[in-house]
mmCIF file of C-alpha atoms in Angstrom:
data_model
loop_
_atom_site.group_PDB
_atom_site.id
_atom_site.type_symbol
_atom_site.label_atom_id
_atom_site.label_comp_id
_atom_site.label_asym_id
_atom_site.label_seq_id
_atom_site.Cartn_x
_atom_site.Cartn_y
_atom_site.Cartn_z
ATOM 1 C CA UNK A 1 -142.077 112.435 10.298
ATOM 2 C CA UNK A 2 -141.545 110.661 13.457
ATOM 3 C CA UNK A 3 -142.655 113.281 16.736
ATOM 4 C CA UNK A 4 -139.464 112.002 19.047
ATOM 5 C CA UNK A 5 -141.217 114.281 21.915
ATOM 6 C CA UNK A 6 -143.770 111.833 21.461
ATOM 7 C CA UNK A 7 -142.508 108.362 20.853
ATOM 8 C CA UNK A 8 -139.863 108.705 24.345
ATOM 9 C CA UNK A 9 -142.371 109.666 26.405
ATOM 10 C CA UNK A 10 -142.324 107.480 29.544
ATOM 11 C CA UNK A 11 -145.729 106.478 28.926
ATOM 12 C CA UNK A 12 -144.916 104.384 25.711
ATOM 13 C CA UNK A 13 -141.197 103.618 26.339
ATOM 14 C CA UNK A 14 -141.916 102.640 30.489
ATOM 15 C CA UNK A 15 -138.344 104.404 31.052
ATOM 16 C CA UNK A 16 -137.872 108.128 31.947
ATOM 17 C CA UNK A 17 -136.065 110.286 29.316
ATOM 18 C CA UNK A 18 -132.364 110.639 31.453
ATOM 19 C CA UNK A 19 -132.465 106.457 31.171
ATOM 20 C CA UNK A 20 -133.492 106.332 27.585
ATOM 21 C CA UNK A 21 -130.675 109.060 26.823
ATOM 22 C CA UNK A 22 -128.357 106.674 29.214
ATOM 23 C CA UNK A 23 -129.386 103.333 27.051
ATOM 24 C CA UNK A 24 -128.717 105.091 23.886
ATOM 25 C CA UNK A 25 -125.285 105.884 24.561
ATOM 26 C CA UNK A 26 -124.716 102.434 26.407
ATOM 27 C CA UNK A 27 -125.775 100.691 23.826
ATOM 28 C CA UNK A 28 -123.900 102.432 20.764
ATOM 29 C CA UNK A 29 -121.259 100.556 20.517
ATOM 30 C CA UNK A 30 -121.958 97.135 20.464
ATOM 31 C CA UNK A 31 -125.174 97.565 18.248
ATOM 32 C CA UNK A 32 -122.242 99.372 16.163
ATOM 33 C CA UNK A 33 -120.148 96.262 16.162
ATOM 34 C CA UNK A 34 -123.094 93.780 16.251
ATOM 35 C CA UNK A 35 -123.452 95.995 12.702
ATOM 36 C CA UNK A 36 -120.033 95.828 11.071
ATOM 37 C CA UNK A 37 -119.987 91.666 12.042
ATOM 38 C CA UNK A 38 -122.830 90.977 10.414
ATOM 39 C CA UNK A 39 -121.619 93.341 7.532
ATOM 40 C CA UNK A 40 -118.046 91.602 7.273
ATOM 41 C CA UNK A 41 -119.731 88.258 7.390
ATOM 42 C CA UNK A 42 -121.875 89.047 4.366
ATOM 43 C CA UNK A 43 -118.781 91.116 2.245
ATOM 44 C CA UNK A 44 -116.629 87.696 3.497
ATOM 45 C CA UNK A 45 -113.412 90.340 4.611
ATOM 46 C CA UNK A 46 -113.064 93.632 5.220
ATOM 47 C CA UNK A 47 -114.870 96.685 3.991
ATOM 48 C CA UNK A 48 -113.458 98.644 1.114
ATOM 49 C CA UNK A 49 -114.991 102.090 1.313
ATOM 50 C CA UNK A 50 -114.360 104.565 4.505
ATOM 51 C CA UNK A 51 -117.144 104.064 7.382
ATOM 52 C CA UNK A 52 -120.122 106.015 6.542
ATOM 53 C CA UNK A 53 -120.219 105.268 3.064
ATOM 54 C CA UNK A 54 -123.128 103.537 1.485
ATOM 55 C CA UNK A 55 -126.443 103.253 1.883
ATOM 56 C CA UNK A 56 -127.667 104.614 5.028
ATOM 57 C CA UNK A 57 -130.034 103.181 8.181
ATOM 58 C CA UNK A 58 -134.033 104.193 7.328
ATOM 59 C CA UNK A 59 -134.366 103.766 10.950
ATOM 60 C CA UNK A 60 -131.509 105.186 12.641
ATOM 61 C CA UNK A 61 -130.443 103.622 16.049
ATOM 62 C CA UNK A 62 -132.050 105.938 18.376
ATOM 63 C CA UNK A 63 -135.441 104.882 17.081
ATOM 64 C CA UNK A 64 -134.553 101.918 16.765
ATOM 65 C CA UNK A 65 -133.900 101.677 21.191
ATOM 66 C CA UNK A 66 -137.443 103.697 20.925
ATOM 67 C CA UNK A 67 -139.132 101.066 19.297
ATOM 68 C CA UNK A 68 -137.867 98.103 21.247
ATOM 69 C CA UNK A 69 -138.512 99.815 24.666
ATOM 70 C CA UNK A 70 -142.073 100.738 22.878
ATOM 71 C CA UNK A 71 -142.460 97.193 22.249
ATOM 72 C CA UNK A 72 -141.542 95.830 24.897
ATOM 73 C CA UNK A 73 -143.175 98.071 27.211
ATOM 74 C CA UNK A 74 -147.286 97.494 25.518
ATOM 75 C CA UNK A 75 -146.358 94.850 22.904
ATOM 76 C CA UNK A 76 -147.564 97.271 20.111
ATOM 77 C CA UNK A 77 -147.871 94.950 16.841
ATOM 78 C CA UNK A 78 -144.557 94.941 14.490
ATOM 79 C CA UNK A 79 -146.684 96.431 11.900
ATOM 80 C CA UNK A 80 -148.062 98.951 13.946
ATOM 81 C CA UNK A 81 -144.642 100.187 14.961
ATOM 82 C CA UNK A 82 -143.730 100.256 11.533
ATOM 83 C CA UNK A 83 -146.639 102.713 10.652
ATOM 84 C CA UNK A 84 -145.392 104.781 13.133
ATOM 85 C CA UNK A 85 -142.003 105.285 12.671
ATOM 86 C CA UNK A 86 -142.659 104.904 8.534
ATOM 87 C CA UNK A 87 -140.950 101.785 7.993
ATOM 88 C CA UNK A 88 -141.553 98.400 6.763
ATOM 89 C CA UNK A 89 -142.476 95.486 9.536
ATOM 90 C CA UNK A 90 -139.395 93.370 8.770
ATOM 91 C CA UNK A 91 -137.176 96.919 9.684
ATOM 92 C CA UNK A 92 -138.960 96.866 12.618
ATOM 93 C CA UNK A 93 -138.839 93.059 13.414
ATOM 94 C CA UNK A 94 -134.988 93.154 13.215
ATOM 95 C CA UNK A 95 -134.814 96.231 14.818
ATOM 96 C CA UNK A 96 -136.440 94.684 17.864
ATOM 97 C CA UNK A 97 -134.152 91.451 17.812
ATOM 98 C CA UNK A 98 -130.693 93.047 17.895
ATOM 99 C CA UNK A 99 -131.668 96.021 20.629
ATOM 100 C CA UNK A 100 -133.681 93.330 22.913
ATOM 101 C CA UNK A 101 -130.379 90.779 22.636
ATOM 102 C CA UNK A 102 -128.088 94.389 23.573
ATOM 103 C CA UNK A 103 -130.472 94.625 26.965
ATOM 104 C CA UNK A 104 -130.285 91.144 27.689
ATOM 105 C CA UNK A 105 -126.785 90.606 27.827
ATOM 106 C CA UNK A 106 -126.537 93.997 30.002
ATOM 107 C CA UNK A 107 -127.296 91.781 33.658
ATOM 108 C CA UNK A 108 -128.672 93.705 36.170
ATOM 109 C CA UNK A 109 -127.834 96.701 37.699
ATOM 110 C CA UNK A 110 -126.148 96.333 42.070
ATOM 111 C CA UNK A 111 -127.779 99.555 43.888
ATOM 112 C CA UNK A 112 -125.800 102.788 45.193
ATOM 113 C CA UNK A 113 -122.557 101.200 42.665
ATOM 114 C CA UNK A 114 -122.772 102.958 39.376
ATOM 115 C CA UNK A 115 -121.276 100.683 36.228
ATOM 116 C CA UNK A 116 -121.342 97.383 37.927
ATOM 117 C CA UNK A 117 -123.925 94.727 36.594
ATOM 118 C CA UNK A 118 -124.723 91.299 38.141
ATOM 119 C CA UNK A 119 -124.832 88.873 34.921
ATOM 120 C CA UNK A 120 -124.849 85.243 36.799
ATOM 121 C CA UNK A 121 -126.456 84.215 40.065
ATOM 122 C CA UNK A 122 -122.880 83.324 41.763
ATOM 123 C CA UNK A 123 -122.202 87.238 41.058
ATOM 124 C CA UNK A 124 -125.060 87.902 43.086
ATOM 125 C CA UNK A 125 -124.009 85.347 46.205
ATOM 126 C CA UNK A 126 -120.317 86.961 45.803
ATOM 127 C CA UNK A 127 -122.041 90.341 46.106
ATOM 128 C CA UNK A 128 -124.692 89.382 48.766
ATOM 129 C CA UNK A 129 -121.826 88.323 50.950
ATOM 130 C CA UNK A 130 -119.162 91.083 50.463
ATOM 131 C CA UNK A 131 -122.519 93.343 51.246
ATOM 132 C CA UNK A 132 -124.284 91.599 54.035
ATOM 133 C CA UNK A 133 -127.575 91.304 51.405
ATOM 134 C CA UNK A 134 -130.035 88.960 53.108
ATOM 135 C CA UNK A 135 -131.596 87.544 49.326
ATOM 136 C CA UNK A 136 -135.112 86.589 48.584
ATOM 137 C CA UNK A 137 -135.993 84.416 45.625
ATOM 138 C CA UNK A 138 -138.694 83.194 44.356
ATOM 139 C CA UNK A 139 -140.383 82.119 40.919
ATOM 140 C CA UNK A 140 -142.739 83.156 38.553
ATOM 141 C CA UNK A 141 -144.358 81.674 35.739
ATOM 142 C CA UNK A 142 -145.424 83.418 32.414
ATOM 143 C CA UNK A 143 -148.538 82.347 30.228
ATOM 144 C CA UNK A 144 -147.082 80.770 26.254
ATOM 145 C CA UNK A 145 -148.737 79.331 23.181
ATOM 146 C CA UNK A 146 -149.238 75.589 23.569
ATOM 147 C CA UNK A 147 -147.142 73.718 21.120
ATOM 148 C CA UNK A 148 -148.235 72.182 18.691
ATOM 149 C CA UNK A 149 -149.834 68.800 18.768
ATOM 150 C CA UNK A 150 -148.281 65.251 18.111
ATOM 151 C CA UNK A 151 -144.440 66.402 18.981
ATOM 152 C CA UNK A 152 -142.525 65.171 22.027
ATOM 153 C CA UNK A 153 -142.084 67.533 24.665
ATOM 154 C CA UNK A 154 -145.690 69.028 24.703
ATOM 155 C CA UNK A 155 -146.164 68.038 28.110
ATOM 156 C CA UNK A 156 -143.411 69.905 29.670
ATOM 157 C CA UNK A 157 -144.766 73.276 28.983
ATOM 158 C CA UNK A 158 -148.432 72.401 31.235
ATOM 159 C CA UNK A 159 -147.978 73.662 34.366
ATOM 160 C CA UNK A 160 -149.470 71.542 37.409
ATOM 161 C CA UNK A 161 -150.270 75.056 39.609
ATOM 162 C CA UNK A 162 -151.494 77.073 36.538
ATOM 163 C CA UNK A 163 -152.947 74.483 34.646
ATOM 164 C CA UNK A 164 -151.806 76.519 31.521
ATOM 165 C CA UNK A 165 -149.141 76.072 29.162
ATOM 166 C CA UNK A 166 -146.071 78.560 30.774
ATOM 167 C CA UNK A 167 -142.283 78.897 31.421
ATOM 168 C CA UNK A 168 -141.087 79.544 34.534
ATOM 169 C CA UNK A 169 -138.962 82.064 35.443
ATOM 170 C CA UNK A 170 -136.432 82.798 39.144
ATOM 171 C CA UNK A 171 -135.857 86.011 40.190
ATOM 172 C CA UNK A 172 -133.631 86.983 43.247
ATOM 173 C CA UNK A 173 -134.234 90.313 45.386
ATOM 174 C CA UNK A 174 -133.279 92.634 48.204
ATOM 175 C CA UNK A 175 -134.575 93.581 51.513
ATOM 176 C CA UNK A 176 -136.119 97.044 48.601
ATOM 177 C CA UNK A 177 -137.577 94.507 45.874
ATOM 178 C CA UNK A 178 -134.631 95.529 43.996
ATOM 179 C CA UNK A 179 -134.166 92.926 40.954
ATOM 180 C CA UNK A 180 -130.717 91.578 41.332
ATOM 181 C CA UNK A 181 -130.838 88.528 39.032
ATOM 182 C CA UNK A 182 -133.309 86.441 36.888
ATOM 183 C CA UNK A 183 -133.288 84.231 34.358
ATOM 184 C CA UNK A 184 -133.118 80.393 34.287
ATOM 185 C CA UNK A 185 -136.614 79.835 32.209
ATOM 186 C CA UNK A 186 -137.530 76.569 32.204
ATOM 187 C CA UNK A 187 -141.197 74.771 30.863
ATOM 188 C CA UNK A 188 -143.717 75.308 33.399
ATOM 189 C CA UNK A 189 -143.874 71.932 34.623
ATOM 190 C CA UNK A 190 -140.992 71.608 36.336
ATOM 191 C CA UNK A 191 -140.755 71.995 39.992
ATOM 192 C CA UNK A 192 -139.277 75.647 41.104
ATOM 193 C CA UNK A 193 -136.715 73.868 43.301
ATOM 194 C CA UNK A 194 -135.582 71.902 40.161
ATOM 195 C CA UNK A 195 -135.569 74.817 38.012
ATOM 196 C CA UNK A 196 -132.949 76.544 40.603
ATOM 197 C CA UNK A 197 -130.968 73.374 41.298
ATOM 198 C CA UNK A 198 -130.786 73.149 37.335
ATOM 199 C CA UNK A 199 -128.633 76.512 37.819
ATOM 200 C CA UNK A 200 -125.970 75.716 40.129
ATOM 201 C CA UNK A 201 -127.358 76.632 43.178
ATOM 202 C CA UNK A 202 -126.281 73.711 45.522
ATOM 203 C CA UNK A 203 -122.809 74.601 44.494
ATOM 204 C CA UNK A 204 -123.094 78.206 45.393
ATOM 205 C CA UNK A 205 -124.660 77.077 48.599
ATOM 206 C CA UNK A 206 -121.385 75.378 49.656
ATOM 207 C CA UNK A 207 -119.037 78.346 48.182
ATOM 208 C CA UNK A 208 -120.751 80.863 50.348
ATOM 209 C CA UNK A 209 -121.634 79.515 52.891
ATOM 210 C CA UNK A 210 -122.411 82.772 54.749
ATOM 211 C CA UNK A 211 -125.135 83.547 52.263
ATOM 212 C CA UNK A 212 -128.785 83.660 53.801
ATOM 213 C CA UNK A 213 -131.889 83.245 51.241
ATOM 214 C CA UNK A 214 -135.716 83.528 52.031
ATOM 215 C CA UNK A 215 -137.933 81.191 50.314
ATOM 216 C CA UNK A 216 -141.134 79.942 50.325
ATOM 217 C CA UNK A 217 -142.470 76.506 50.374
ATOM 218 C CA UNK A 218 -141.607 75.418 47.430
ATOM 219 C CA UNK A 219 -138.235 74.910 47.836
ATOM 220 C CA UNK A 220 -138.292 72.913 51.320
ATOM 221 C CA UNK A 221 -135.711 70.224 49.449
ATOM 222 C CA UNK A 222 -133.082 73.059 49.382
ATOM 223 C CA UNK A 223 -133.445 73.732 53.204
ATOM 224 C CA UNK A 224 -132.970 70.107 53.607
ATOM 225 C CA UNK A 225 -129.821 70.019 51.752
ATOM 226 C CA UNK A 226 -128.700 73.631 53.065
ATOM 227 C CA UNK A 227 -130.233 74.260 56.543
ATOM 228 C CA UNK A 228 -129.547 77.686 57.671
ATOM 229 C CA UNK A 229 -128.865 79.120 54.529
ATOM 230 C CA UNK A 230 -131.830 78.423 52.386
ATOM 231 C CA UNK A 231 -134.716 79.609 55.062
ATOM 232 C CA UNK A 232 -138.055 78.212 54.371
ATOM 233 C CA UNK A 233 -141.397 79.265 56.747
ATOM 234 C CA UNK A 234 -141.709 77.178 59.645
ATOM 235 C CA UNK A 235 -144.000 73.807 58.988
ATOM 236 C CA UNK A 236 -147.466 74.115 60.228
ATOM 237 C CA UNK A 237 -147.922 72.325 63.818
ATOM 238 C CA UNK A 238 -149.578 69.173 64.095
ATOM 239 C CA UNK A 239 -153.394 69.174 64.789
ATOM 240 C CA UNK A 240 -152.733 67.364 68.502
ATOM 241 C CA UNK A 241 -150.250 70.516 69.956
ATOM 242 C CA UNK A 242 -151.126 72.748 72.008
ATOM 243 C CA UNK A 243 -152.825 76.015 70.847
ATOM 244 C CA UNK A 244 -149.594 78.275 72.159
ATOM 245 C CA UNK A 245 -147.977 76.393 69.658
ATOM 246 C CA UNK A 246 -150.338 76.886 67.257
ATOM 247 C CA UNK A 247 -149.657 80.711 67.577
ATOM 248 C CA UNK A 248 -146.134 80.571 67.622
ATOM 249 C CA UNK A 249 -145.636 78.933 64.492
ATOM 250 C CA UNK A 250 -148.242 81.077 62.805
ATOM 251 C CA UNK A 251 -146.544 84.337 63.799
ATOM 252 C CA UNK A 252 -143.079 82.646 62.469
ATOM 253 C CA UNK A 253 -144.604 81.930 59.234
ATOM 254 C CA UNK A 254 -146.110 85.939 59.169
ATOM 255 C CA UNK A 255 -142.617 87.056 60.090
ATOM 256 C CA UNK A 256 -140.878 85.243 57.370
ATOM 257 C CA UNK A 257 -143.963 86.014 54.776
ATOM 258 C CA UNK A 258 -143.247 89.690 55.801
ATOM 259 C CA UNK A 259 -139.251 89.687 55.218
ATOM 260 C CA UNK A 260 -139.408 87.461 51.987
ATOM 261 C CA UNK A 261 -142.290 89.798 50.393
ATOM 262 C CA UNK A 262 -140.129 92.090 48.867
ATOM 263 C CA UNK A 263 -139.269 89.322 46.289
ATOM 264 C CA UNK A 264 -143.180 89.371 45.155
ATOM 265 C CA UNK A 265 -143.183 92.987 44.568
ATOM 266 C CA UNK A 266 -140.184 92.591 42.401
ATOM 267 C CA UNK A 267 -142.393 89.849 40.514
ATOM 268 C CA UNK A 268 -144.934 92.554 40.011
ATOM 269 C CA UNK A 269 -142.714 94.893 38.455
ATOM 270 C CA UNK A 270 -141.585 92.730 35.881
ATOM 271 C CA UNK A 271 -145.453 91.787 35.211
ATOM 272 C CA UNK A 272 -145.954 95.838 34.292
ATOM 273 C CA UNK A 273 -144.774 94.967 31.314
ATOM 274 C CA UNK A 274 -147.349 93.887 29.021
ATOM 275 C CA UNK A 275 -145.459 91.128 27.275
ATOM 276 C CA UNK A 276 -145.028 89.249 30.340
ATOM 277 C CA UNK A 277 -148.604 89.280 31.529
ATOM 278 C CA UNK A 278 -149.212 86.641 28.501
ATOM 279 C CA UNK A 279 -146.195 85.592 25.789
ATOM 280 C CA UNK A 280 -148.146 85.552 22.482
ATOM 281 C CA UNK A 281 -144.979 85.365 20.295
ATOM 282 C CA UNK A 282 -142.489 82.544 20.130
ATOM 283 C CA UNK A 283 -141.634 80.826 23.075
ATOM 284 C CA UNK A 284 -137.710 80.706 22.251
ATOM 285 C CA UNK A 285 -137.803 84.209 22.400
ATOM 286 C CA UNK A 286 -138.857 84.988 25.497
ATOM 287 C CA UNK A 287 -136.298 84.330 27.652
ATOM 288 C CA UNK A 288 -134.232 87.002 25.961
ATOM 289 C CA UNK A 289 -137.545 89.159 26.760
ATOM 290 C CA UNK A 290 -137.335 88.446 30.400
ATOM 291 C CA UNK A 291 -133.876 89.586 30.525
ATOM 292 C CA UNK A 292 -134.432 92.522 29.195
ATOM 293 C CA UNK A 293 -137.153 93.819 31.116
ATOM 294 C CA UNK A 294 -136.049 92.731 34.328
ATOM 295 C CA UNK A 295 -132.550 94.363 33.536
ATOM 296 C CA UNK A 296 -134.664 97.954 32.468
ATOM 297 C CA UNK A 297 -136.879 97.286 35.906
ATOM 298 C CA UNK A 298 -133.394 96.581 37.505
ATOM 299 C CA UNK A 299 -131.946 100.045 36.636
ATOM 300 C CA UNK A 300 -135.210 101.979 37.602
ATOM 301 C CA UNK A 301 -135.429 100.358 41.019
ATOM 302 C CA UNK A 302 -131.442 100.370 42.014
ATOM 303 C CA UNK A 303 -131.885 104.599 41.852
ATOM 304 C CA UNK A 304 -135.480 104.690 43.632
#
């Protein structure tokens, strides 16, 4: 028998027990109706007998949320979470595929406003200007298997900063290292500015134009194309200026390293979880993966 004082403790599921209780009941309804689609696809109409009839779940859905989170959380083998909750693999494999798709679709949780989620990053620019949110973003990049040899595209995954094979991930912050929004994974190799331009970002530039967001160097094309709204550290002096100069830019660029570092410690969260530390699994399933952490990590940090 499966010891549920056990299996949601925080230590294994990386949420407290008030959030798992929370996800459970958030979650019911469309796992429900993810459920009863698949069920009417298969039957080709609708169902004959009353709901309830049939055979019934070996892992019920509450375990099912345990053993995602679980999984998510350490990246315990399938089979070893199967062992655990006394199940086969493939129970657990599918288990893990519909809850992680429920927790990425949820978006990402806006701090002190119970029930409303962010889901796109022009949600966040609408709600960083109705709030006066100065926004920090910045991106990450996640370790994946190479692909495999003698297939076009195998380049795009090497990174040029890593040297490794990764995807790229953009996450957007507070002035708290709150997660407000990530997402857009691209293949490692392409430049972060691309990556963010490849979302719609110029356009949102231009919509809000009241919207401030700290970046770092690697995105000194968007303060070209947006100065005064995408705020970049100040470019090092040249070698012949004075040394006052010298010091003033160097305590701009420790100023702005200071305000925008809130988006790094966001980055860290995320990188808690031990699936994004190194992506051993398919690559096509890890954005999905990234959402759904960074939406859990989201929730935790909006009520800190």
């Amino acid at each position: 028998m499966v010891n549920r004082a056990v299996v949601g403790h925080r230590m294994l599921t990386g949420v407290s027990r008030r959030h798992l209780a929370e996800l459970i009941a958030e979650l019911a309804s469309p796992w429900q109706a993810v459920v009863e689609g698949r069920r009417h696809t298969v039957r080709g109409g609708v169902r004959r007998r009353t709901a309830g009839a049939g055979a019934k779940h070996r892992l019920v859905f509450t375990d099912r949320v345990v053993a995602a989170l679980i999984h998510l959380r350490h990246d315990l083998p399938h089979a070893v979470l199967g062992l655990l909750f006394g199940v086969d693999r493939s129970t657990i494999t599918r288990a893990i595929a519909e809850i992680r798709g429920l927790l990425a679709r949820r978006g990402f949780a806006v701090p002190d406003r119970p029930g409303i989620r962010l889901r796109t990053l022009a949600d966040v620019f609408a709600y960083a200007q109705a709030e006066g949110v100065l926004l920090r973003l910045d991106a990450t990049e996640v370790q994946v298997r190479r692909p495999v040899g003698h297939r076009g595209g195998r380049r795009a995954f090497v990174s040029g900063k890593k040297k490794q094979n990764t995807m790229k991930a953009t996450v957007v912050a507070d002035e708290a290292g709150r997660t407000l929004w990530a997402g857009n994974l691209r293949p490692g190799r392409m430049h972060d500015a691309t990556a963010i331009r490849s979302e719609g970002i110029d356009d949102l530039f231009r919509r809000f134009p009241d919207i401030q967001v700290l970046l770092d160097d690697g995105y000194l094309g968007l303060r070209r194309d947006h100065p005064g709204q995408a705020v970049t550290p100040p470019r090092k002096a040249n070698k012949i200026c004075p040394p006052e100069v010298h010091e003033a830019r160097e305590r701009a660029r420790h100023q702005h390293s200071s305000q925008r570092i809130p988006v790094e410690h966001a980055l860290a969260d995320h990188k808690r979880w031990k699936g994004l530390t190194r992506w051993t699994h398919r690559r096509d399933t890890l954005p999905e993966t990234y959402l759904a952490i960074a939406g859990l990590v989201s929730d935790r940090t909006a009520t800190a």
